Tab-separated table of C-alpha atoms in Angstrom:
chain	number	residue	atom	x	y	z
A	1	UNK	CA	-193.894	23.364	-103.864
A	2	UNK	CA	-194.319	20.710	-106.854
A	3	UNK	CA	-191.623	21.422	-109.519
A	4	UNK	CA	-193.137	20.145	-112.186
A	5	UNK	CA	-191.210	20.350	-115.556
A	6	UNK	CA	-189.096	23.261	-116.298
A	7	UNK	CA	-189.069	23.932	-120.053
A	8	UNK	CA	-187.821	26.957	-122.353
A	9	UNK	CA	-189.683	26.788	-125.399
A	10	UNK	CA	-189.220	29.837	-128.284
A	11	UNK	CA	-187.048	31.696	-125.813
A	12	UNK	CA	-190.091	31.428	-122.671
A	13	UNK	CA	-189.474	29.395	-120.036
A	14	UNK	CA	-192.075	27.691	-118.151
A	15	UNK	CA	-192.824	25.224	-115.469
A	16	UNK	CA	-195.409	22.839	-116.946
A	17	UNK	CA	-197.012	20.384	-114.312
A	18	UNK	CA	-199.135	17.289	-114.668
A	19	UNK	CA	-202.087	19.145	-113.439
A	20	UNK	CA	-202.607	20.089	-116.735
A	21	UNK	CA	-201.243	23.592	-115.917
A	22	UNK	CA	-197.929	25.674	-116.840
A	23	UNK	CA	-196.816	28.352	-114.834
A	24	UNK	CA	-194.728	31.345	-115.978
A	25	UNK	CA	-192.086	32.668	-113.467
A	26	UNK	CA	-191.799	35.969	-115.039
A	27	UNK	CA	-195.368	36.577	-115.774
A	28	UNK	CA	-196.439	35.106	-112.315
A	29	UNK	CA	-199.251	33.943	-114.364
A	30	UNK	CA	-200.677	30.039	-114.546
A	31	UNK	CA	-202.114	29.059	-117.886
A	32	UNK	CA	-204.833	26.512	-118.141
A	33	UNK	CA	-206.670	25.557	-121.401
A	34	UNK	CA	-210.670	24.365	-121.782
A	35	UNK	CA	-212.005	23.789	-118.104
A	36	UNK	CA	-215.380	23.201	-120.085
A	37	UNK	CA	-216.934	24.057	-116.267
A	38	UNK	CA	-220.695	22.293	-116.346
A	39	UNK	CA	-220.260	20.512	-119.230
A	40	UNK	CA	-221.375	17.766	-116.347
A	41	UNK	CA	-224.448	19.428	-115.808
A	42	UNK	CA	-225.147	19.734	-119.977
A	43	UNK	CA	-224.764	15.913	-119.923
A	44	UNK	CA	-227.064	15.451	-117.273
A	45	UNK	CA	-229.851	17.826	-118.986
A	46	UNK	CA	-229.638	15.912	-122.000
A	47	UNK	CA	-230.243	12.597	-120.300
A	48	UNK	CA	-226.580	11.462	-120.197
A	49	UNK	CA	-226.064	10.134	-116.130
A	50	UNK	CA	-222.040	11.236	-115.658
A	51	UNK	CA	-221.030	12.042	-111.863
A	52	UNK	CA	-220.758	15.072	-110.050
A	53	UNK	CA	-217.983	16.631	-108.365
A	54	UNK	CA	-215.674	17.071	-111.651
A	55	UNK	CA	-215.851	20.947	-111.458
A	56	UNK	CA	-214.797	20.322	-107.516
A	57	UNK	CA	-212.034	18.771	-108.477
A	58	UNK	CA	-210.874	20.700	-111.032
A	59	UNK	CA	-211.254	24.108	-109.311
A	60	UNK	CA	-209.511	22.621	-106.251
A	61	UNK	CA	-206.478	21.559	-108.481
A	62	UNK	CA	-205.982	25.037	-109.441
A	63	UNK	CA	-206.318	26.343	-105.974
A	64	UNK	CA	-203.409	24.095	-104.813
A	65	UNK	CA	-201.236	25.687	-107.701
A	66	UNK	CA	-202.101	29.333	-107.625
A	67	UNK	CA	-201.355	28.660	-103.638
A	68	UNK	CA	-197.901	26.709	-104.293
A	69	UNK	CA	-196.974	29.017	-107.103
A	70	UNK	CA	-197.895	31.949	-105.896
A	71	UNK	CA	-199.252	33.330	-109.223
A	72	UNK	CA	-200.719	37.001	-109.387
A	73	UNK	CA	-203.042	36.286	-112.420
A	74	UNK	CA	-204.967	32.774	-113.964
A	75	UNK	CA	-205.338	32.819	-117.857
A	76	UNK	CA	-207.823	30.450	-118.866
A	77	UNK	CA	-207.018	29.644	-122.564
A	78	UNK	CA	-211.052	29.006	-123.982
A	79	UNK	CA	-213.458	27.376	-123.503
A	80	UNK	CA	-213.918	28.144	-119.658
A	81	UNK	CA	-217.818	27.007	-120.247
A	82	UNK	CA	-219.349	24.214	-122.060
A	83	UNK	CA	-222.583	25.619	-122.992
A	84	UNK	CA	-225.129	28.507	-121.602
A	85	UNK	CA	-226.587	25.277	-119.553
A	86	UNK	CA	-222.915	24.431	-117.829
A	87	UNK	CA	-223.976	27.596	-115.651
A	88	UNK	CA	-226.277	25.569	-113.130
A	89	UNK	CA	-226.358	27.177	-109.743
A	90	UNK	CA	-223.800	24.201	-108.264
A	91	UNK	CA	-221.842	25.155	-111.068
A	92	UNK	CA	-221.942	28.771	-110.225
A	93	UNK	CA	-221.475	28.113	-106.357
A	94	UNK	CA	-218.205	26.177	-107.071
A	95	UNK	CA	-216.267	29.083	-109.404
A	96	UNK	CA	-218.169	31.557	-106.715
A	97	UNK	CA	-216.198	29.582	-103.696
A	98	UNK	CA	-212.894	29.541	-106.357
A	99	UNK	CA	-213.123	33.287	-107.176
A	100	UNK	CA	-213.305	34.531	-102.991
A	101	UNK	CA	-210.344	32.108	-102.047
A	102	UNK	CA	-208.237	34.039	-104.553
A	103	UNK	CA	-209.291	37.641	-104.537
A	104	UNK	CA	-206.300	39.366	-105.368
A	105	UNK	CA	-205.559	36.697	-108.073
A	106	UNK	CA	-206.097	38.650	-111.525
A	107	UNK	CA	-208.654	36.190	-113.685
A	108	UNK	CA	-208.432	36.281	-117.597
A	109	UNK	CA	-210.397	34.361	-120.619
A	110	UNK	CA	-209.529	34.269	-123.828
A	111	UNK	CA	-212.599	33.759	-126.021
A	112	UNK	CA	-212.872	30.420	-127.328
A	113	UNK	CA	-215.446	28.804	-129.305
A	114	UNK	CA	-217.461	27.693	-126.851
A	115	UNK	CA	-217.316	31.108	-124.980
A	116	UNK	CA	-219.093	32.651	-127.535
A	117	UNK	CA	-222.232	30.889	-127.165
A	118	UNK	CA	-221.931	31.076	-123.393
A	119	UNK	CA	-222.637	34.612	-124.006
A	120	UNK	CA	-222.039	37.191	-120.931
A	121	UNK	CA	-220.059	36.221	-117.537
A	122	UNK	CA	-221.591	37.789	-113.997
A	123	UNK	CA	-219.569	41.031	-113.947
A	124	UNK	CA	-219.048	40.332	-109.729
A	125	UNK	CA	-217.007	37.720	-110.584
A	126	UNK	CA	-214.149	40.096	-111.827
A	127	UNK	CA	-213.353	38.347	-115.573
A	128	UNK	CA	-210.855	39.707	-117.966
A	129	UNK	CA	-212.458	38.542	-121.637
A	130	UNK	CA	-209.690	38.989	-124.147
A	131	UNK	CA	-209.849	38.308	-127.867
A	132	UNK	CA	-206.699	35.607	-129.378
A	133	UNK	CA	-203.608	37.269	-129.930
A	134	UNK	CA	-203.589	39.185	-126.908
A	135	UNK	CA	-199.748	39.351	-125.640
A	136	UNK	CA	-198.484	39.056	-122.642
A	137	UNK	CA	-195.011	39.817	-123.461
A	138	UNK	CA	-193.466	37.751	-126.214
A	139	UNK	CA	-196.494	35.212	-125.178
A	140	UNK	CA	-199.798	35.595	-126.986
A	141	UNK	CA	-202.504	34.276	-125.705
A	142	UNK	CA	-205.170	32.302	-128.230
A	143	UNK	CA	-207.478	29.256	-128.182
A	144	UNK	CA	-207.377	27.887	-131.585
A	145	UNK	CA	-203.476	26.836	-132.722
A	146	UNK	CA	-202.557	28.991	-135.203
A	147	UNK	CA	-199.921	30.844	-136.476
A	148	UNK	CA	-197.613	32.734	-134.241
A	149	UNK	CA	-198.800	36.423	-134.243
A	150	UNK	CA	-195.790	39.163	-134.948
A	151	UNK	CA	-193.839	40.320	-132.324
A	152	UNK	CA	-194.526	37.417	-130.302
A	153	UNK	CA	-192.016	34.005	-129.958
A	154	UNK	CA	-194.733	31.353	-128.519
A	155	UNK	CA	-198.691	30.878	-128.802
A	156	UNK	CA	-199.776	29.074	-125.793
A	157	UNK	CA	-203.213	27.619	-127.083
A	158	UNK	CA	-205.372	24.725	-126.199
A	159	UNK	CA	-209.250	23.661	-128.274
A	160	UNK	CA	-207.635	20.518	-129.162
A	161	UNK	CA	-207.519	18.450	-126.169
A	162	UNK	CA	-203.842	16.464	-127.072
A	163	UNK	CA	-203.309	12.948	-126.619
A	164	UNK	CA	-200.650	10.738	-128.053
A	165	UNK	CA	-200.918	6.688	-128.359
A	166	UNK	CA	-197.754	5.239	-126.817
A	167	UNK	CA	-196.330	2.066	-127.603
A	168	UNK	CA	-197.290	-0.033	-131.273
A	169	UNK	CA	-198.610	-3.096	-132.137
A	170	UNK	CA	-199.249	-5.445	-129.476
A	171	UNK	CA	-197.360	-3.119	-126.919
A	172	UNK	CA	-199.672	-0.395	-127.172
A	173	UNK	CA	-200.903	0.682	-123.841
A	174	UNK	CA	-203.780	3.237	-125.317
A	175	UNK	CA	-203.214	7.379	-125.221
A	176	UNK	CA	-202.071	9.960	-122.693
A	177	UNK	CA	-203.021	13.338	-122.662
A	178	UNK	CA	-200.178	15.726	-123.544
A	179	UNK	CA	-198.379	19.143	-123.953
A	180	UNK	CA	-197.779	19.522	-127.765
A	181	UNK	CA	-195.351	22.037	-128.923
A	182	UNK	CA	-195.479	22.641	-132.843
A	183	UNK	CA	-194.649	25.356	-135.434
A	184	UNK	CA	-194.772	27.634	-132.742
A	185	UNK	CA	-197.998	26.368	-130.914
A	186	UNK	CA	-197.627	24.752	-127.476
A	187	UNK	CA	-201.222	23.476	-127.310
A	188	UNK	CA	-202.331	22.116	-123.759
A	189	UNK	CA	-204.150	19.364	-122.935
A	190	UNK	CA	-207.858	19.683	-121.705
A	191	UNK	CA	-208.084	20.214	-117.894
A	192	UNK	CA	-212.032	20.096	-117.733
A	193	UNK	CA	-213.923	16.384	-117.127
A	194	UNK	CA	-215.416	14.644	-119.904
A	195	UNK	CA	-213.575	16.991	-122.629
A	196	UNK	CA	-212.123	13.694	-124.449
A	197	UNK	CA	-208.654	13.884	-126.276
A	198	UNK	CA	-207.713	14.105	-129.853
A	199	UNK	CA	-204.711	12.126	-130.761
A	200	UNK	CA	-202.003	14.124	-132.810
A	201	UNK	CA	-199.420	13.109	-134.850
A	202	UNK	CA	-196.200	14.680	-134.087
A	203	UNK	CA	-193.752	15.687	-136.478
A	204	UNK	CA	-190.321	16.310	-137.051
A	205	UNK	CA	-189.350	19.090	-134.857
A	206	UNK	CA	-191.940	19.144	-132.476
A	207	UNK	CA	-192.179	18.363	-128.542
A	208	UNK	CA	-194.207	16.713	-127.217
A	209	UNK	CA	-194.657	16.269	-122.781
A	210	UNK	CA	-197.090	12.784	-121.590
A	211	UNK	CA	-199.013	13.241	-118.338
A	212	UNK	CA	-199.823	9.989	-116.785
A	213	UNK	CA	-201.339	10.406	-113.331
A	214	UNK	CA	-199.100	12.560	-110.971
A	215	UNK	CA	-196.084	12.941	-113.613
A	216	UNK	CA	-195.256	14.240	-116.453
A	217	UNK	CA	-192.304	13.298	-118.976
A	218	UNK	CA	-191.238	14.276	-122.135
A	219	UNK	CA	-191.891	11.561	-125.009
A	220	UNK	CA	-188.383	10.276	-125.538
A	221	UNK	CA	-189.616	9.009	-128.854
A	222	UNK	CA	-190.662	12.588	-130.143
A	223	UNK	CA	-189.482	13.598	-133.544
């Protein structure tokens, strides 16, 4: 099985992996953030020609780590749709063909932004819809970074998309997507196709974990 990175942030421990994905051992629960499923097919109605295959891809990634980890329940952090036109029929097909190779696999959303105009998921497909704030432990579950609710240590979030430029001046090799731990927050990178990143600036006391391909490292220059 992949190892990934094993961090404890705010007392939780977690295994976060350059899929985009962090896995808790205790919870035996992966965490994913803004899979923005047909936003390919939005593009496409709207006269913008991007390739097909992206939700493929992306579906099949978290196969391979509910498989390898094992994990009794997927929490999809917001933003599981990009719009009420994401939900084409190839689009439907694909999380159709996701849903029956994991049956047993418990499947939550927590409402994001973009889930709210998505309106209504199929009810066959078995989808836990939670509000932000919703605990799982001393985890609570949100969308939007914000501040930790009580009785819980670490708000796993995403709505962001993270990246961070690396190098300066005329050694600057452009941004990576990231993990971003801050005030509480660790806000995930984007694991949907054509999501784009915003570029944070990291602070004193923060954390902050690059992906770049097939590995993930923590930023030796954080804060």
């Amino acid at each position: 099985m992949r190892q990934g990175i094993h961090v404890s942030i705010a007392g939780v421990d977690l295994q976060l992996f350059a899929e985009r994905a962090a896995y808790s051992v205790q919870h035996r629960t992966l965490f994913v953030a803004d899979t923005h499923l047909g936003k390919d097919a939005t593009f496409r109605r709207h006269g913008v020609p991007v390739p097909t295959g992206g939700n493929d891809d992306m579906l099949r990634g978290i196969s391979n780590l509910l498989t390898e980890t094992q994990a009794e329940r997927l929490v999809i952090l917001g933003d599981m749709f990009h719009a009420r036109s994401s939900l084409s029929q190839p689009t439907v097909d694909a999380v159709e063909a996701f849903i029956s190779r994991h049956p047993a696999v418990r499947r939550v959303l927590v409402r994001g932004n973009h889930d709210a105009h998505v309106g209504a998921l199929p009810t066959r497909w078995g989808i836990e819809v939670v509000n932000e704030g919703t605990r799982l432990g001393g985890i609570a579950l949100g969308h939007h970074p914000t501040e930790v609710p009580d009785g819980a240590s670490l708000l796993l979030c995403g709505h962001l998309h993270p990246a961070i430029r690396v190098g300066s001046g005329r050694e600057r090799f452009g941004k990576l997507p990231c993990f971003w731990y801050s005030n509480g927050c660790l806000v995930f990178p984007a694991i949907g196709e054509f999501t784009g990143t915003h570029v944070i600036q990291a602070k004193a006391g923060d954390r902050v974990w690059l992906i770049a391909d097939d590995e993930i490292v923590e930023y030796p220059n954080s804060p």
